[in-house]
Amino acid sequence: MELNKQSDWVARSLRSVWHPCTQMQHHETVPLIPVSRGKGAWLYDHDGRRYLDAISSWWVNLFGHANPRINAALKDQLDTLEHAMLAGFTHEPVIALSEKLSALTGHVLGHSFYASDGASAVEIALKMSFHSWRNNGHEGKQEFVCLKGSYHGETIGALAVTDVALFKDAYGPLLRASQTVMSPDARLAAEGETAQDVARRAAADVERLFIERGDKIAAIIIEPLVQCATGMAMHDPLYLQLVRALCDQHNVHLILDEIAVGCGRTGTFFACEQAGVWPDFLCLSKGISGGYLPLSLVMTRDDIYQAFYSNDVTRGFLHSHSYTGNPLACRAALATLQIFEEDDVLNANRAKAERLTQALQPLAQHEQVRNFRQRGMIWALDAIDAPQDFSRRFFATATEHELLMRPIGATVYMMPPYILSEEEIEGLAANTLAVFNKVMAG
C-alpha cells in the first residue's frame, strides 16, 4: 500500500530530492513541509494545516494558487497546443504575449526573446549586449557592471554579475570578472542625507567608472527600485534616471532585471516606469506567468534587434532553449495580463498596500526593528541584534503561526499575492508580529 502520511512524504523527499538554496542537513532539525494543494493565498499540507504564502512562493504567485481564470486558460490551451519548437515555427500565444508586452512599453521595447527562468534571461541579455556591440564594430566592449549586493541568478554568466558572496564565492574560478559599483540602497544615507542623495552618490560612482572604462563596458545591470536577494535594499527612482543618462552619454547598454520587481510588484507594471526611463534590455520572469509555469523573456529595442539582422548566420543570435516560448506558459502569462486589465490590479494594490502598511505599524515602530520600508507590494524590516540562525528560526516559528515566510539574514520581508482579503491582511500583520517577538525573545 502506498503511504500518504505527512511523515512519509517527508522521508521520500529526503531520500530522492535535492532541494534548492538549502543546506540539506538543516532538514534534520527543520522539517520539510509537504504541500498537498493550494487555494488562493494559502498552501495546505497533508495533515490539513494551512500556511499563508506571504512570499508568493519565491515571488512568483500573483493571483493566488489554483486561480480559476488562469486554470481555465491553461485547460483550454492544453486541448489545442502543448508545445512546438519556436525555431522555424510560431504560434498565437507567443505572438499575442509579445505584442501585449511591447504595447505596455509604448513599443519602445519591440521584440521579446524567450527562455524558462530568470537566470537564463539574464544570460540572454548579457550575451545580446556583448554580441550586438561586436556586430556593430565595438569588439572591445566586453565588460559588465553590477551593483554591490546585486543578485541576478546562479548560472555562470548571471553569477558573474552577482555580488552575494554566499552564492558566488565557491564558483569564483569559473566566473568572468565584472566591475562592481556602489549600491543606491537608501539605508546607506548618512545623517542628514535623503534617499535621493544616496542615489546621486551611487550614480557618481557609475560616472567615475564610465569615464575610466566606458570604451570597454558593454552594459550595466540593475534590479530597479529594490535589490531583492541582498535584503530588499530599496532605492530612489532618481538613480535610474541618472544611470540612464550616463549610459546614453558613454554608449553603454542598460539592462534592467525586473524578474522579481516587474509585473506590478513595485506599484507600476514595470518598475522602471516610476523613473520615466526604458532600458535597452528588460528581463522578466517569476510573476509573468502568474506563478504557474517556468517562463522568462528579454525585451529589447529595435536597434539591438537590427544589429543581428543579416544574411550572415554568425551575426544571428543563436542562443536557444528547447521550451522557448512554450504555448502553455505564454497562455498563463496572457491570462495573468488579462487579470491585470479586468481587475484594475495596480490601483487595487495601492489600497491593499496602504492597508497592510497600517496594519504593520506595531512592527515598524518595534524597538528591535530598524529600516521598516515598503515599495508597492514589498515590505521589509531589519531585526536589531538578531539571534543566531534568525532566518531558519523565523521560518520554523512562522509555520507554527500559519505563515510561509523566509527571511534573508536578519531582514524580514513580505511579498504576498495581490489577492489578500482584509482578514488575511490583518492576520498576516498580527502573526508576523507574534513570530518576530517569539524569535527575538530567544
Coordinates of C-alpha atoms in Angstrom, one line a residue:
M1 CA 0.0 0.0 0.0
E2 CA 1.3 3.5 -0.9
L3 CA 2.0 5.6 2.2
N4 CA 0.4 9.0 2.3
K5 CA 1.1 10.4 5.8
Q6 CA 2.9 13.7 6.2
S7 CA 6.0 11.9 7.6
D8 CA 6.0 9.5 4.7
W9 CA 6.1 12.3 2.1
V10 CA 9.0 14.0 4.0
A11 CA 11.0 10.8 4.2
R12 CA 10.5 10.1 0.5
S13 CA 11.5 13.6 -0.5
L14 CA 14.7 13.5 1.6
R15 CA 15.7 10.2 0.0
S16 CA 15.2 11.4 -3.5
V17 CA 15.1 15.2 -3.9
W18 CA 17.9 17.7 -3.6
H19 CA 16.2 20.9 -2.6
P20 CA 17.3 24.3 -3.9
C21 CA 19.0 27.0 -1.9
T22 CA 19.3 24.6 1.1
Q23 CA 21.9 23.0 3.3
M24 CA 20.2 19.7 3.3
Q25 CA 21.5 18.7 6.7
H26 CA 19.4 21.5 8.2
H27 CA 16.3 19.4 7.5
E28 CA 17.3 17.2 10.4
T29 CA 16.0 19.9 12.7
V30 CA 13.7 22.0 10.4
P31 CA 11.3 19.5 8.8
L32 CA 10.2 19.8 5.2
I33 CA 6.5 20.7 4.7
P34 CA 4.9 18.5 2.0
V35 CA 2.2 20.5 0.2
S36 CA -0.9 18.7 -0.9
R37 CA -2.8 21.6 -2.5
G38 CA -3.1 25.4 -2.8
K39 CA -6.1 27.7 -2.9
G40 CA -5.9 31.5 -3.0
A41 CA -3.2 32.8 -0.8
W42 CA -2.9 29.5 1.2
L43 CA -0.9 26.3 0.9
Y44 CA -2.1 23.2 2.7
D45 CA -0.1 20.2 3.9
H46 CA -1.2 16.6 4.1
D47 CA -2.4 16.9 7.7
G48 CA -4.7 19.8 6.7
R49 CA -2.6 22.6 8.2
R50 CA -2.5 25.7 6.2
Y51 CA 0.1 28.4 5.5
L52 CA -0.4 31.9 4.2
D53 CA 2.0 32.2 1.3
A54 CA 3.4 35.6 2.4
I55 CA 6.3 35.4 -0.1
S56 CA 4.3 34.3 -3.1
S57 CA 6.3 31.0 -3.3
W58 CA 9.6 32.8 -4.1
W59 CA 7.9 35.9 -5.5
V60 CA 6.1 34.2 -8.4
N61 CA 2.4 33.8 -7.4
L62 CA 0.5 37.0 -8.1
F63 CA -3.2 36.0 -8.1
G64 CA -3.3 33.0 -5.8
H65 CA -2.9 29.3 -6.1
A66 CA -5.3 27.4 -8.3
N67 CA -6.6 30.7 -9.8
P68 CA -9.8 29.8 -11.7
R69 CA -9.2 32.2 -14.6
I70 CA -5.6 31.0 -15.2
N71 CA -6.7 27.4 -14.7
A72 CA -9.4 27.8 -17.4
A73 CA -7.0 29.4 -19.9
L74 CA -4.5 26.6 -19.4
K75 CA -7.1 23.9 -19.8
D76 CA -8.3 25.5 -23.0
Q77 CA -4.7 25.7 -24.3
L78 CA -4.0 22.1 -23.3
D79 CA -6.5 20.9 -25.8
T80 CA -5.1 23.0 -28.6
L81 CA -1.3 23.0 -28.5
E82 CA 1.0 22.0 -25.6
H83 CA 4.3 22.8 -27.3
A84 CA 6.0 23.4 -30.6
M85 CA 9.6 24.5 -31.3
L86 CA 10.0 28.2 -31.9
A87 CA 12.8 27.8 -34.4
G88 CA 11.1 28.0 -37.8
F89 CA 7.6 27.9 -36.2
T90 CA 5.4 30.3 -34.3
H91 CA 2.1 30.3 -32.6
E92 CA -0.7 32.6 -31.3
P93 CA 0.2 32.6 -27.6
V94 CA 3.8 33.8 -28.0
I95 CA 2.8 36.3 -30.7
A96 CA 0.0 37.8 -28.6
L97 CA 2.1 37.9 -25.4
S98 CA 5.0 39.6 -27.2
E99 CA 2.6 42.2 -28.7
K100 CA 0.9 43.0 -25.4
L101 CA 4.2 43.4 -23.6
S102 CA 5.6 45.6 -26.3
A103 CA 2.5 47.8 -26.1
L104 CA 3.0 48.1 -22.3
T105 CA 6.3 49.8 -23.1
G106 CA 4.8 52.1 -25.7
H107 CA 6.6 49.9 -28.2
V108 CA 10.0 51.2 -27.1
L109 CA 10.9 47.5 -26.5
G110 CA 9.8 45.9 -29.6
H111 CA 11.0 42.3 -29.6
S112 CA 10.9 39.6 -26.9
F113 CA 13.3 36.6 -26.7
Y114 CA 12.0 33.7 -24.5
A115 CA 13.5 31.2 -22.1
S116 CA 12.4 29.4 -18.9
D117 CA 13.9 31.0 -15.8
G118 CA 15.2 34.3 -14.6
A119 CA 18.9 33.4 -14.7
S120 CA 18.5 32.3 -18.3
A121 CA 17.0 35.7 -19.2
V122 CA 20.0 37.5 -17.6
E123 CA 22.4 35.3 -19.6
I124 CA 20.5 36.2 -22.8
A125 CA 20.7 39.9 -22.1
L126 CA 24.4 39.8 -21.3
K127 CA 25.1 37.8 -24.5
M128 CA 22.9 40.0 -26.6
S129 CA 24.7 43.1 -25.3
F130 CA 28.2 41.8 -25.9
H131 CA 27.3 40.3 -29.3
S132 CA 25.4 43.4 -30.6
W133 CA 28.5 45.6 -29.8
R134 CA 30.7 43.2 -31.7
N135 CA 28.3 43.1 -34.6
N136 CA 28.4 46.9 -34.6
G137 CA 32.2 47.0 -34.7
H138 CA 32.9 47.6 -31.0
E139 CA 34.7 44.4 -30.2
G140 CA 36.4 46.0 -27.2
K141 CA 33.2 46.4 -25.2
Q142 CA 33.2 43.2 -23.3
E143 CA 32.9 44.2 -19.6
F144 CA 29.8 44.2 -17.4
V145 CA 29.0 46.4 -14.3
C146 CA 26.8 45.4 -11.4
L147 CA 25.8 46.9 -8.1
K148 CA 27.2 46.0 -4.8
G149 CA 25.0 43.4 -3.2
S150 CA 23.3 42.6 -6.5
Y151 CA 21.8 39.2 -7.3
H152 CA 20.9 38.2 -10.9
G153 CA 20.8 34.4 -10.8
E154 CA 23.1 31.4 -10.4
T155 CA 24.1 30.3 -13.9
I156 CA 27.7 31.2 -14.7
G157 CA 27.1 34.4 -16.6
A158 CA 24.5 35.6 -14.1
L159 CA 26.7 34.8 -11.1
A160 CA 29.5 36.9 -12.7
V161 CA 27.2 40.0 -12.2
T162 CA 26.1 38.9 -8.8
D163 CA 27.7 40.3 -5.6
V164 CA 26.4 38.0 -2.9
A165 CA 29.3 36.0 -1.5
L166 CA 27.2 33.1 -0.3
F167 CA 26.2 32.3 -3.8
K168 CA 29.3 33.4 -5.7
D169 CA 32.5 32.7 -3.8
A170 CA 32.5 28.9 -4.3
Y171 CA 32.4 29.3 -8.1
G172 CA 34.8 32.2 -8.3
P173 CA 37.4 30.3 -10.6
L174 CA 34.6 29.7 -13.1
L175 CA 33.5 33.3 -13.4
R176 CA 34.4 36.2 -15.7
A177 CA 35.3 39.3 -13.7
S178 CA 32.9 42.2 -13.6
Q179 CA 33.0 45.7 -12.2
T180 CA 31.1 46.5 -9.1
V181 CA 29.8 49.9 -8.2
M182 CA 28.1 51.4 -5.1
S183 CA 24.6 50.4 -4.3
P184 CA 22.0 53.2 -4.1
D185 CA 20.5 51.4 -1.1
A186 CA 18.7 54.2 0.9
R187 CA 19.9 52.6 4.1
L188 CA 23.3 53.9 3.3
A189 CA 22.2 57.5 3.9
A190 CA 24.5 59.4 6.3
E191 CA 23.0 61.8 8.9
G192 CA 21.1 64.5 7.1
E193 CA 21.1 62.6 3.7
T194 CA 18.0 61.6 1.8
A195 CA 17.4 58.6 -0.4
Q196 CA 18.0 60.9 -3.4
D197 CA 21.3 62.0 -2.0
V198 CA 22.4 58.3 -1.8
A199 CA 21.1 57.9 -5.4
R200 CA 23.3 60.8 -6.5
R201 CA 26.4 59.4 -4.8
A202 CA 25.8 56.0 -6.3
A203 CA 25.4 57.5 -9.8
A204 CA 28.6 59.4 -9.3
D205 CA 30.4 56.1 -8.7
V206 CA 28.9 54.8 -12.1
E207 CA 30.1 58.0 -13.8
R208 CA 33.6 57.6 -12.5
L209 CA 33.8 54.1 -13.8
F210 CA 32.2 55.0 -17.2
I211 CA 34.7 57.8 -17.7
E212 CA 37.6 55.5 -16.9
R213 CA 36.4 52.3 -18.8
G214 CA 33.4 53.3 -20.9
D215 CA 35.0 52.1 -24.1
K216 CA 35.4 48.6 -22.6
I217 CA 32.0 48.4 -20.9
A218 CA 29.1 46.6 -22.7
A219 CA 26.4 47.1 -20.1
I220 CA 25.4 47.8 -16.5
I221 CA 22.8 45.6 -15.0
I222 CA 20.4 46.8 -12.3
E223 CA 17.5 45.5 -10.3
P224 CA 15.4 48.6 -10.4
L225 CA 14.0 50.1 -7.2
V226 CA 14.5 47.0 -5.0
Q227 CA 17.6 44.8 -4.8
C228 CA 15.7 41.8 -3.5
A229 CA 18.1 39.0 -2.6
T230 CA 20.5 41.2 -0.8
G231 CA 17.9 42.0 1.7
M232 CA 15.2 44.1 0.0
A233 CA 17.5 47.1 -0.5
M234 CA 15.3 49.9 -1.8
H235 CA 16.4 53.0 -3.7
D236 CA 15.0 56.2 -5.2
P237 CA 13.9 56.2 -8.8
L238 CA 16.3 59.1 -9.4
Y239 CA 19.1 56.6 -9.6
L240 CA 17.6 55.0 -12.7
Q241 CA 17.2 58.4 -14.4
L242 CA 20.8 59.3 -13.7
V243 CA 22.2 56.0 -14.8
R244 CA 20.1 56.0 -18.0
A245 CA 21.6 59.4 -18.8
L246 CA 25.1 58.1 -18.2
C247 CA 24.5 55.1 -20.3
D248 CA 23.4 57.3 -23.2
Q249 CA 26.4 59.7 -22.7
H250 CA 29.0 56.9 -22.6
N251 CA 27.5 54.5 -25.1
V252 CA 26.8 51.7 -22.5
H253 CA 23.7 49.4 -22.5
L254 CA 21.3 49.5 -19.6
I255 CA 20.0 46.1 -18.6
L256 CA 17.1 46.1 -16.1
D257 CA 16.5 42.9 -14.2
E258 CA 12.7 43.1 -13.5
I259 CA 12.5 39.4 -12.8
A260 CA 11.3 39.9 -9.2
V261 CA 10.3 43.6 -9.3
G262 CA 8.2 43.6 -12.5
C263 CA 4.6 42.7 -13.1
G264 CA 3.2 45.2 -10.6
R265 CA 5.3 44.2 -7.6
T266 CA 6.7 47.7 -7.0
G267 CA 3.5 49.6 -7.8
T268 CA 3.7 50.0 -11.5
F269 CA 3.7 47.2 -14.0
F270 CA 7.4 47.8 -14.8
A271 CA 9.5 49.2 -12.0
C272 CA 11.3 51.5 -14.4
E273 CA 8.1 53.3 -15.2
Q274 CA 8.5 55.1 -11.8
A275 CA 11.7 56.7 -13.1
G276 CA 10.2 57.5 -16.6
V277 CA 13.0 55.6 -18.4
W278 CA 13.3 52.5 -20.5
P279 CA 16.3 50.2 -20.6
D280 CA 18.0 48.6 -23.7
F281 CA 17.2 45.2 -22.3
L282 CA 14.4 44.3 -19.8
C283 CA 14.3 40.8 -18.2
L284 CA 11.0 39.3 -16.9
S285 CA 10.2 36.0 -15.2
K286 CA 8.6 34.9 -12.0
G287 CA 5.2 36.7 -11.9
I288 CA 4.8 37.0 -15.6
S289 CA 3.1 33.5 -15.8
G290 CA 1.2 34.1 -12.6
G291 CA 3.4 31.6 -10.8
Y292 CA 2.1 28.7 -12.9
L293 CA 4.8 27.7 -15.4
P294 CA 8.5 28.4 -16.0
L295 CA 8.7 31.4 -18.3
S296 CA 11.2 34.2 -18.8
L297 CA 11.9 36.7 -21.5
V298 CA 14.2 39.5 -22.6
M299 CA 12.6 42.6 -24.2
T300 CA 14.8 44.8 -26.2
R301 CA 14.9 47.8 -28.5
D302 CA 14.7 47.5 -32.3
D303 CA 18.2 48.9 -32.8
I304 CA 19.5 45.9 -30.8
Y305 CA 17.4 43.5 -32.9
Q306 CA 18.7 45.1 -36.1
A307 CA 22.3 44.6 -35.1
F308 CA 21.7 40.8 -35.5
Y309 CA 19.6 41.1 -38.7
S310 CA 21.8 39.8 -41.6
N311 CA 22.3 37.1 -44.2
D312 CA 25.3 36.1 -42.2
V313 CA 24.4 33.3 -39.8
T314 CA 27.3 34.1 -37.4
R315 CA 25.8 37.6 -36.8
G316 CA 22.5 36.0 -35.7
F317 CA 21.6 35.4 -32.0
L318 CA 21.8 31.6 -31.9
H319 CA 21.0 31.1 -28.2
S320 CA 18.2 28.6 -27.8
H321 CA 16.2 26.6 -25.2
S322 CA 14.1 23.6 -26.1
Y323 CA 11.0 25.0 -24.5
T324 CA 11.4 28.6 -25.7
G325 CA 8.0 30.4 -25.9
N326 CA 6.1 27.3 -24.7
P327 CA 2.4 27.9 -25.6
L328 CA 1.1 26.8 -22.2
A329 CA 3.4 29.2 -20.3
C330 CA 2.6 32.0 -22.7
R331 CA -1.1 31.3 -22.3
A332 CA -0.7 31.5 -18.5
A333 CA 1.0 34.9 -19.0
L334 CA -1.8 36.1 -21.2
A335 CA -4.3 35.2 -18.6
T336 CA -2.2 37.0 -16.0
L337 CA -2.2 40.1 -18.1
Q338 CA -5.9 39.9 -18.6
I339 CA -6.5 39.8 -14.8
F340 CA -4.4 43.0 -14.5
E341 CA -6.7 44.7 -17.0
E342 CA -10.0 43.4 -15.9
D343 CA -9.4 43.9 -12.1
D344 CA -7.6 47.2 -12.3
V345 CA -4.9 45.5 -10.2
L346 CA -2.4 48.3 -10.0
N347 CA -5.0 50.6 -8.4
A348 CA -6.4 47.9 -6.2
N349 CA -2.9 47.1 -5.0
R350 CA -2.3 50.6 -3.9
A351 CA -5.3 50.3 -1.5
K352 CA -4.1 46.9 -0.2
A353 CA -0.6 48.2 0.3
E354 CA -1.8 51.2 2.3
R355 CA -3.9 48.9 4.5
L356 CA -1.1 46.4 5.1
T357 CA 1.4 49.2 5.9
Q358 CA -1.0 50.5 8.5
A359 CA -1.5 47.0 10.0
L360 CA 2.3 46.6 10.2
Q361 CA 2.8 49.7 12.2
P362 CA 3.4 47.8 15.5
L363 CA 6.3 46.1 13.8
A364 CA 7.5 49.3 12.1
Q365 CA 7.7 51.0 15.5
H366 CA 9.1 48.0 17.4
E367 CA 12.2 48.8 19.5
Q368 CA 14.1 45.9 17.9
V369 CA 13.3 46.9 14.3
R370 CA 15.0 49.4 12.1
N371 CA 14.6 50.4 8.4
F372 CA 11.0 49.5 8.0
R373 CA 10.4 50.1 4.3
Q374 CA 7.8 49.5 1.6
R375 CA 7.6 49.8 -2.2
G376 CA 4.4 48.7 -3.8
M377 CA 3.6 45.2 -2.7
I378 CA 7.0 44.6 -1.0
W379 CA 7.6 45.2 2.8
A380 CA 10.8 44.7 4.7
L381 CA 12.4 45.4 8.0
D382 CA 15.8 44.7 9.7
A383 CA 16.0 43.0 13.1
I384 CA 18.3 44.7 15.6
D385 CA 20.7 42.2 17.3
A386 CA 19.0 39.2 15.7
P387 CA 19.9 35.9 17.4
Q388 CA 22.0 33.3 15.6
D389 CA 20.2 31.3 12.9
F390 CA 17.5 34.0 12.9
S391 CA 16.3 33.2 9.4
R392 CA 15.8 29.5 10.0
R393 CA 14.2 30.0 13.4
F394 CA 11.8 32.6 12.0
F395 CA 10.8 30.3 9.1
A396 CA 10.1 27.4 11.6
T397 CA 8.2 29.6 14.0
A398 CA 6.2 31.2 11.2
T399 CA 4.9 27.8 10.1
E400 CA 3.5 27.4 13.6
H401 CA 1.6 30.6 13.1
E402 CA 0.1 29.6 9.6
L403 CA 2.7 31.7 7.7
L404 CA 5.2 30.9 5.0
M405 CA 8.0 33.4 5.4
R406 CA 11.7 33.1 4.7
P407 CA 13.8 36.0 6.0
I408 CA 17.1 37.0 4.2
G409 CA 19.6 37.1 7.0
A410 CA 18.2 39.5 9.6
T411 CA 15.8 41.0 7.1
V412 CA 12.2 40.0 7.4
Y413 CA 10.2 40.7 4.2
M414 CA 6.7 40.1 2.8
M415 CA 5.8 39.8 -0.9
P416 CA 2.3 38.4 -0.7
P417 CA -0.1 37.6 -3.6
Y418 CA -2.2 40.5 -4.8
I419 CA -5.4 38.9 -3.6
L420 CA -5.3 39.3 0.1
S421 CA -8.6 39.9 1.9
E422 CA -9.0 42.3 4.8
E423 CA -9.0 39.4 7.2
E424 CA -5.8 38.0 5.6
I425 CA -4.1 41.4 5.8
E426 CA -4.9 41.6 9.5
G427 CA -3.8 38.0 10.1
L428 CA -0.5 38.5 8.3
A429 CA 0.4 41.6 10.2
A430 CA -0.6 40.2 13.6
N431 CA 1.1 36.8 13.1
T432 CA 4.3 38.3 11.8
L433 CA 4.5 40.5 14.9
A434 CA 3.9 37.4 17.1
V435 CA 6.6 35.4 15.3
F436 CA 9.1 38.3 15.5
N437 CA 8.6 38.7 19.2
K438 CA 8.9 35.0 19.8
V439 CA 12.1 34.6 17.8
M440 CA 13.7 37.8 19.2
A441 CA 13.0 36.6 22.7
G442 CA 15.0 33.5 22.1

